[in-house]
PDB file of C-alpha atoms in Angstrom:
ATOM      1  CA  UNK Z1408      15.972 -11.302  -3.464  1.00 84.00           C
ATOM      2  CA  UNK Z1409      15.379  -8.263  -2.076  1.00 87.00           C
ATOM      3  CA  UNK Z1410      11.743  -7.112   0.254  1.00 90.00           C
ATOM      4  CA  UNK Z1411      10.864  -4.094   1.207  1.00 87.00           C
ATOM      5  CA  UNK Z1412       7.400  -3.847   3.977  1.00 89.00           C
ATOM      6  CA  UNK Z1413       7.856  -1.044   5.668  1.00 92.00           C
ATOM      7  CA  UNK Z1414       4.999   0.319   7.748  1.00 92.00           C
ATOM      8  CA  UNK Z1415       3.242   2.889   5.935  1.00 89.00           C
ATOM      9  CA  UNK Z1416       2.439   5.432   9.272  1.00 92.00           C
ATOM     10  CA  UNK Z1417       0.014   7.642   7.784  1.00 89.00           C
ATOM     11  CA  UNK Z1418      -1.740   4.890   6.477  1.00 89.00           C
ATOM     12  CA  UNK Z1419      -1.360   3.031  10.015  1.00 94.00           C
ATOM     13  CA  UNK Z1420      -2.968   6.484  11.922  1.00 96.00           C
ATOM     14  CA  UNK Z1421      -5.651   6.567   9.319  1.00 94.00           C
ATOM     15  CA  UNK Z1422      -6.894   2.625  10.452  1.00 95.00           C
ATOM     16  CA  UNK Z1423      -6.510   4.096  13.699  1.00 96.00           C
ATOM     17  CA  UNK Z1424      -8.637   6.889  13.361  1.00 96.00           C
ATOM     18  CA  UNK Z1425     -11.463   5.362  11.538  1.00 93.00           C
ATOM     19  CA  UNK Z1426     -11.764   2.245  14.013  1.00 93.00           C
ATOM     20  CA  UNK Z1427     -11.955   4.977  17.345  1.00 94.00           C
ATOM     21  CA  UNK Z1428     -14.344   6.604  15.797  1.00 94.00           C
ATOM     22  CA  UNK Z1429     -16.005   3.856  15.176  1.00 92.00           C
ATOM     23  CA  UNK Z1430     -15.687   2.077  18.250  1.00 90.00           C
ATOM     24  CA  UNK Z1431     -16.608   5.788  20.024  1.00 89.00           C
ATOM     25  CA  UNK Z1432     -19.993   5.872  18.256  1.00 91.00           C
ATOM     26  CA  UNK Z1433     -21.169   2.035  18.520  1.00 90.00           C
ATOM     27  CA  UNK Z1434     -20.234   2.810  22.488  1.00 87.00           C
ATOM     28  CA  UNK Z1435     -22.452   6.140  22.746  1.00 87.00           C
ATOM     29  CA  UNK Z1436     -25.490   4.634  20.580  1.00 90.00           C
ATOM     30  CA  UNK Z1437     -25.115   0.931  22.597  1.00 88.00           C
ATOM     31  CA  UNK Z1438     -24.847   2.737  26.117  1.00 86.00           C
ATOM     32  CA  UNK Z1439     -27.711   5.826  25.331  1.00 86.00           C
ATOM     33  CA  UNK Z1440     -29.872   2.562  24.285  1.00 90.00           C
ATOM     34  CA  UNK Z1441     -29.304   0.503  27.058  1.00 88.00           C
ATOM     35  CA  UNK Z1442     -29.010   3.733  29.925  1.00 83.00           C
ATOM     36  CA  UNK Z1443     -30.363   6.778  28.735  1.00 83.00           C
ATOM     37  CA  UNK Z1444     -27.392   8.535  29.195  1.00 81.00           C
ATOM     38  CA  UNK Z1445     -23.713   8.805  27.929  1.00 75.00           C
ATOM     39  CA  UNK Z1446     -21.560   7.119  30.084  1.00 75.00           C
ATOM     40  CA  UNK Z1447     -17.721   8.646  29.558  1.00 76.00           C
ATOM     41  CA  UNK Z1448     -15.263   7.580  32.181  1.00 80.00           C
ATOM     42  CA  UNK Z1449     -11.183   6.855  31.929  1.00 85.00           C
ATOM     43  CA  UNK Z1450     -12.375   2.857  31.844  1.00 86.00           C
ATOM     44  CA  UNK Z1451     -14.585   3.451  28.279  1.00 84.00           C
ATOM     45  CA  UNK Z1452     -11.514   5.608  26.954  1.00 87.00           C
ATOM     46  CA  UNK Z1453      -9.220   2.894  27.803  1.00 91.00           C
ATOM     47  CA  UNK Z1454     -11.332  -0.117  26.265  1.00 89.00           C
ATOM     48  CA  UNK Z1455     -11.898   2.260  23.626  1.00 91.00           C
ATOM     49  CA  UNK Z1456      -7.880   2.651  23.131  1.00 93.00           C
ATOM     50  CA  UNK Z1457      -7.870  -1.160  23.347  1.00 94.00           C
ATOM     51  CA  UNK Z1458     -10.351  -1.670  20.752  1.00 92.00           C
ATOM     52  CA  UNK Z1459      -8.860   0.573  18.079  1.00 95.00           C
ATOM     53  CA  UNK Z1460      -5.242  -0.100  18.517  1.00 95.00           C
ATOM     54  CA  UNK Z1461      -6.259  -3.538  17.580  1.00 95.00           C
ATOM     55  CA  UNK Z1462      -8.809  -3.320  14.941  1.00 94.00           C
ATOM     56  CA  UNK Z1463      -6.498  -0.478  13.355  1.00 95.00           C
ATOM     57  CA  UNK Z1464      -3.965  -2.746  13.330  1.00 95.00           C
ATOM     58  CA  UNK Z1465      -5.863  -5.634  11.789  1.00 94.00           C
ATOM     59  CA  UNK Z1466      -7.468  -2.940   9.732  1.00 93.00           C
ATOM     60  CA  UNK Z1467      -4.049  -1.568   8.465  1.00 93.00           C
ATOM     61  CA  UNK Z1468      -2.698  -5.051   7.237  1.00 91.00           C
ATOM     62  CA  UNK Z1469      -5.624  -5.923   5.880  1.00 89.00           C
ATOM     63  CA  UNK Z1470      -6.374  -3.393   3.493  1.00 88.00           C
ATOM     64  CA  UNK Z1471      -3.021  -0.958   3.534  1.00 87.00           C
ATOM     65  CA  UNK Z1472       0.363  -2.598   4.134  1.00 89.00           C
ATOM     66  CA  UNK Z1473       2.540  -3.364   0.565  1.00 88.00           C
ATOM     67  CA  UNK Z1474       5.164  -6.446   0.653  1.00 90.00           C
ATOM     68  CA  UNK Z1475       7.438  -5.797  -2.339  1.00 91.00           C
ATOM     69  CA  UNK Z1476      10.082  -7.965  -3.067  1.00 91.00           C
ATOM     70  CA  UNK Z1477      11.529  -7.971  -6.495  1.00 92.00           C
ATOM     71  CA  UNK Z1478      15.276  -9.731  -8.255  1.00 91.00           C
ATOM     72  CA  UNK Z1479      16.836  -9.745 -11.553  1.00 92.00           C
ATOM     73  CA  UNK Z1480      14.307 -11.695 -12.747  1.00 92.00           C
ATOM     74  CA  UNK Z1481      11.014 -10.223 -11.062  1.00 92.00           C
ATOM     75  CA  UNK Z1482       9.359  -9.085  -8.668  1.00 93.00           C
ATOM     76  CA  UNK Z1483       5.963  -9.430  -6.318  1.00 92.00           C
ATOM     77  CA  UNK Z1484       3.586  -6.879  -4.430  1.00 90.00           C
ATOM     78  CA  UNK Z1485       1.568  -8.585  -1.839  1.00 88.00           C
ATOM     79  CA  UNK Z1486      -0.821  -6.330  -1.292  1.00 81.00           C
ATOM     80  CA  UNK Z1487      -5.039  -6.742  -0.130  1.00 74.00           C
ATOM     81  CA  UNK Z1488      -7.419  -5.865  -3.137  1.00 64.00           C
ATOM     82  CA  UNK Z1489      -4.930  -6.039  -6.202  1.00 65.00           C
ATOM     83  CA  UNK Z1490      -2.973  -9.662  -8.151  1.00 67.00           C
ATOM     84  CA  UNK Z1491      -0.568 -10.265  -5.943  1.00 77.00           C
ATOM     85  CA  UNK Z1492       0.719 -12.798  -7.855  1.00 80.00           C
ATOM     86  CA  UNK Z1493       4.362 -12.900  -8.889  1.00 89.00           C
ATOM     87  CA  UNK Z1494       5.551 -10.700 -11.888  1.00 91.00           C
ATOM     88  CA  UNK Z1495       8.314 -10.893 -14.742  1.00 93.00           C
ATOM     89  CA  UNK Z1496      10.551  -7.815 -16.044  1.00 93.00           C
ATOM     90  CA  UNK Z1497      10.457  -8.839 -18.834  1.00 91.00           C
ATOM     91  CA  UNK Z1498       7.012  -8.675 -19.344  1.00 92.00           C
ATOM     92  CA  UNK Z1499       6.602  -5.031 -19.224  1.00 93.00           C
ATOM     93  CA  UNK Z1500       8.302  -2.445 -22.107  1.00 92.00           C
ATOM     94  CA  UNK Z1501       7.447   0.306 -20.221  1.00 93.00           C
ATOM     95  CA  UNK Z1502       8.048   2.470 -17.117  1.00 94.00           C
ATOM     96  CA  UNK Z1503       6.743   5.736 -15.830  1.00 94.00           C
ATOM     97  CA  UNK Z1504       6.647   8.120 -12.555  1.00 95.00           C
ATOM     98  CA  UNK Z1505       3.225   8.576 -11.695  1.00 94.00           C
ATOM     99  CA  UNK Z1506       2.510  11.714  -9.515  1.00 94.00           C
ATOM    100  CA  UNK Z1507      -0.690  10.073  -7.049  1.00 90.00           C
ATOM    101  CA  UNK Z1508      -0.970  13.749  -5.502  1.00 88.00           C
ATOM    102  CA  UNK Z1509      -0.325  14.134  -1.735  1.00 85.00           C
ATOM    103  CA  UNK Z1510       3.777  13.752  -1.931  1.00 86.00           C
ATOM    104  CA  UNK Z1511       2.505  10.035  -3.228  1.00 89.00           C
ATOM    105  CA  UNK Z1512       4.332   8.568  -6.150  1.00 94.00           C
ATOM    106  CA  UNK Z1513       3.700   5.449  -7.799  1.00 94.00           C
ATOM    107  CA  UNK Z1514       6.090   3.382 -10.363  1.00 94.00           C
ATOM    108  CA  UNK Z1515       4.107   1.970 -13.403  1.00 95.00           C
ATOM    109  CA  UNK Z1516       4.649  -0.506 -15.412  1.00 94.00           C
ATOM    110  CA  UNK Z1517       3.422  -0.332 -18.530  1.00 94.00           C
ATOM    111  CA  UNK Z1518       2.248  -4.427 -21.094  1.00 91.00           C
ATOM    112  CA  UNK Z1519       1.995  -4.093 -24.434  1.00 89.00           C
ATOM    113  CA  UNK Z1520      -1.580  -5.190 -24.443  1.00 90.00           C
ATOM    114  CA  UNK Z1521      -2.118  -1.851 -22.159  1.00 86.00           C
ATOM    115  CA  UNK Z1522      -2.398  -3.504 -19.008  1.00 90.00           C
ATOM    116  CA  UNK Z1523      -0.306  -2.034 -15.967  1.00 91.00           C
ATOM    117  CA  UNK Z1524       1.030  -2.562 -12.448  1.00 90.00           C
ATOM    118  CA  UNK Z1525       1.727  -0.016  -9.751  1.00 91.00           C
ATOM    119  CA  UNK Z1526       4.444  -0.156  -7.326  1.00 92.00           C
ATOM    120  CA  UNK Z1527       3.587   2.340  -4.444  1.00 91.00           C
ATOM    121  CA  UNK Z1528       7.452   4.240  -3.915  1.00 92.00           C
ATOM    122  CA  UNK Z1529       6.154   6.479  -1.395  1.00 90.00           C
ATOM    123  CA  UNK Z1530       4.672   3.906   0.351  1.00 88.00           C
ATOM    124  CA  UNK Z1531       7.739   1.887   0.517  1.00 91.00           C
ATOM    125  CA  UNK Z1532      10.181   4.691   1.368  1.00 91.00           C
ATOM    126  CA  UNK Z1533      11.898   3.971  -2.134  1.00 92.00           C
ATOM    127  CA  UNK Z1534      13.394   7.231  -3.407  1.00 94.00           C
ATOM    128  CA  UNK Z1535      10.745   7.456  -6.878  1.00 93.00           C
ATOM    129  CA  UNK Z1536      13.168   8.248  -9.273  1.00 92.00           C
ATOM    130  CA  UNK Z1537      15.924   6.210  -8.618  1.00 94.00           C
ATOM    131  CA  UNK Z1538      13.710   3.348  -8.297  1.00 94.00           C
ATOM    132  CA  UNK Z1539      11.674   4.303 -11.680  1.00 94.00           C
ATOM    133  CA  UNK Z1540      15.816   3.764 -13.567  1.00 94.00           C
ATOM    134  CA  UNK Z1541      16.329   1.067 -11.411  1.00 93.00           C
ATOM    135  CA  UNK Z1542      13.441  -0.620 -13.137  1.00 93.00           C
ATOM    136  CA  UNK Z1543      13.545   0.737 -16.334  1.00 93.00           C
ATOM    137  CA  UNK Z1544      17.097  -1.391 -16.529  1.00 93.00           C
ATOM    138  CA  UNK Z1545      15.795  -4.461 -14.973  1.00 92.00           C
ATOM    139  CA  UNK Z1546      13.119  -3.975 -17.870  1.00 91.00           C
ATOM    140  CA  UNK Z1547      15.785  -3.569 -20.761  1.00 88.00           C
ATOM    141  CA  UNK Z1548      17.888  -6.841 -19.011  1.00 79.00           C
ATOM    142  CA  UNK Z1549      15.928  -8.536 -21.423  1.00 59.00           C
ATOM    143  CA  UNK Z1550      17.831 -11.181 -23.396  1.00 46.00           C
ATOM    144  CA  UNK Z1551      18.211 -10.265 -27.224  1.00 45.00           C
ATOM    145  CA  UNK Z1552      16.711 -13.963 -28.310  1.00 46.00           C
ATOM    146  CA  UNK Z1553      13.563 -11.802 -26.047  1.00 48.00           C
ATOM    147  CA  UNK Z1554      12.785  -9.127 -28.912  1.00 47.00           C
ATOM    148  CA  UNK Z1555      15.138  -6.238 -30.159  1.00 44.00           C
ATOM    149  CA  UNK Z1556      12.710  -3.351 -29.969  1.00 47.00           C
ATOM    150  CA  UNK Z1557      13.072  -0.030 -29.078  1.00 46.00           C
ATOM    151  CA  UNK Z1558      11.667   0.865 -25.657  1.00 47.00           C
ATOM    152  CA  UNK Z1559       9.433   3.452 -25.193  1.00 48.00           C
ATOM    153  CA  UNK Z1560      10.617   5.525 -22.214  1.00 47.00           C
ATOM    154  CA  UNK Z1561       8.222   7.855 -20.085  1.00 48.00           C
ATOM    155  CA  UNK Z1562       9.410  10.434 -17.558  1.00 43.00           C
TER     156      UNK Z1562
END
């Protein structure tokens, strides 16, 4: 089984920036409430950097980090906020390449009942077009006993 779990640098930077802003606002508010002035110095900056690093990394791992594993039978996409259960290629009938904007692509898999699953190809550092064709081959490799219907292909 192949597994991919690269660090998504833009999402990590987003998490770090969020935590830097939050920790700065909390420090300024607490400092003003306790001392009625704004104290900013190197110890404060270093403490803020430490809180930012720990909190930003935790938030990135919790919300953004994707781990994708796949083989000939199926795949598993572990990402927070979604269904992390293993899926079988045979459950899907169509594949498309979807552009989310800002240069981000997902390979979208469709089931016959209309449900869909998005695999974040750009976040996983996969070539979106090549990966879509690989997924199409995996979906088309169903055994003849599983159905001889023609598979719809979207580009």
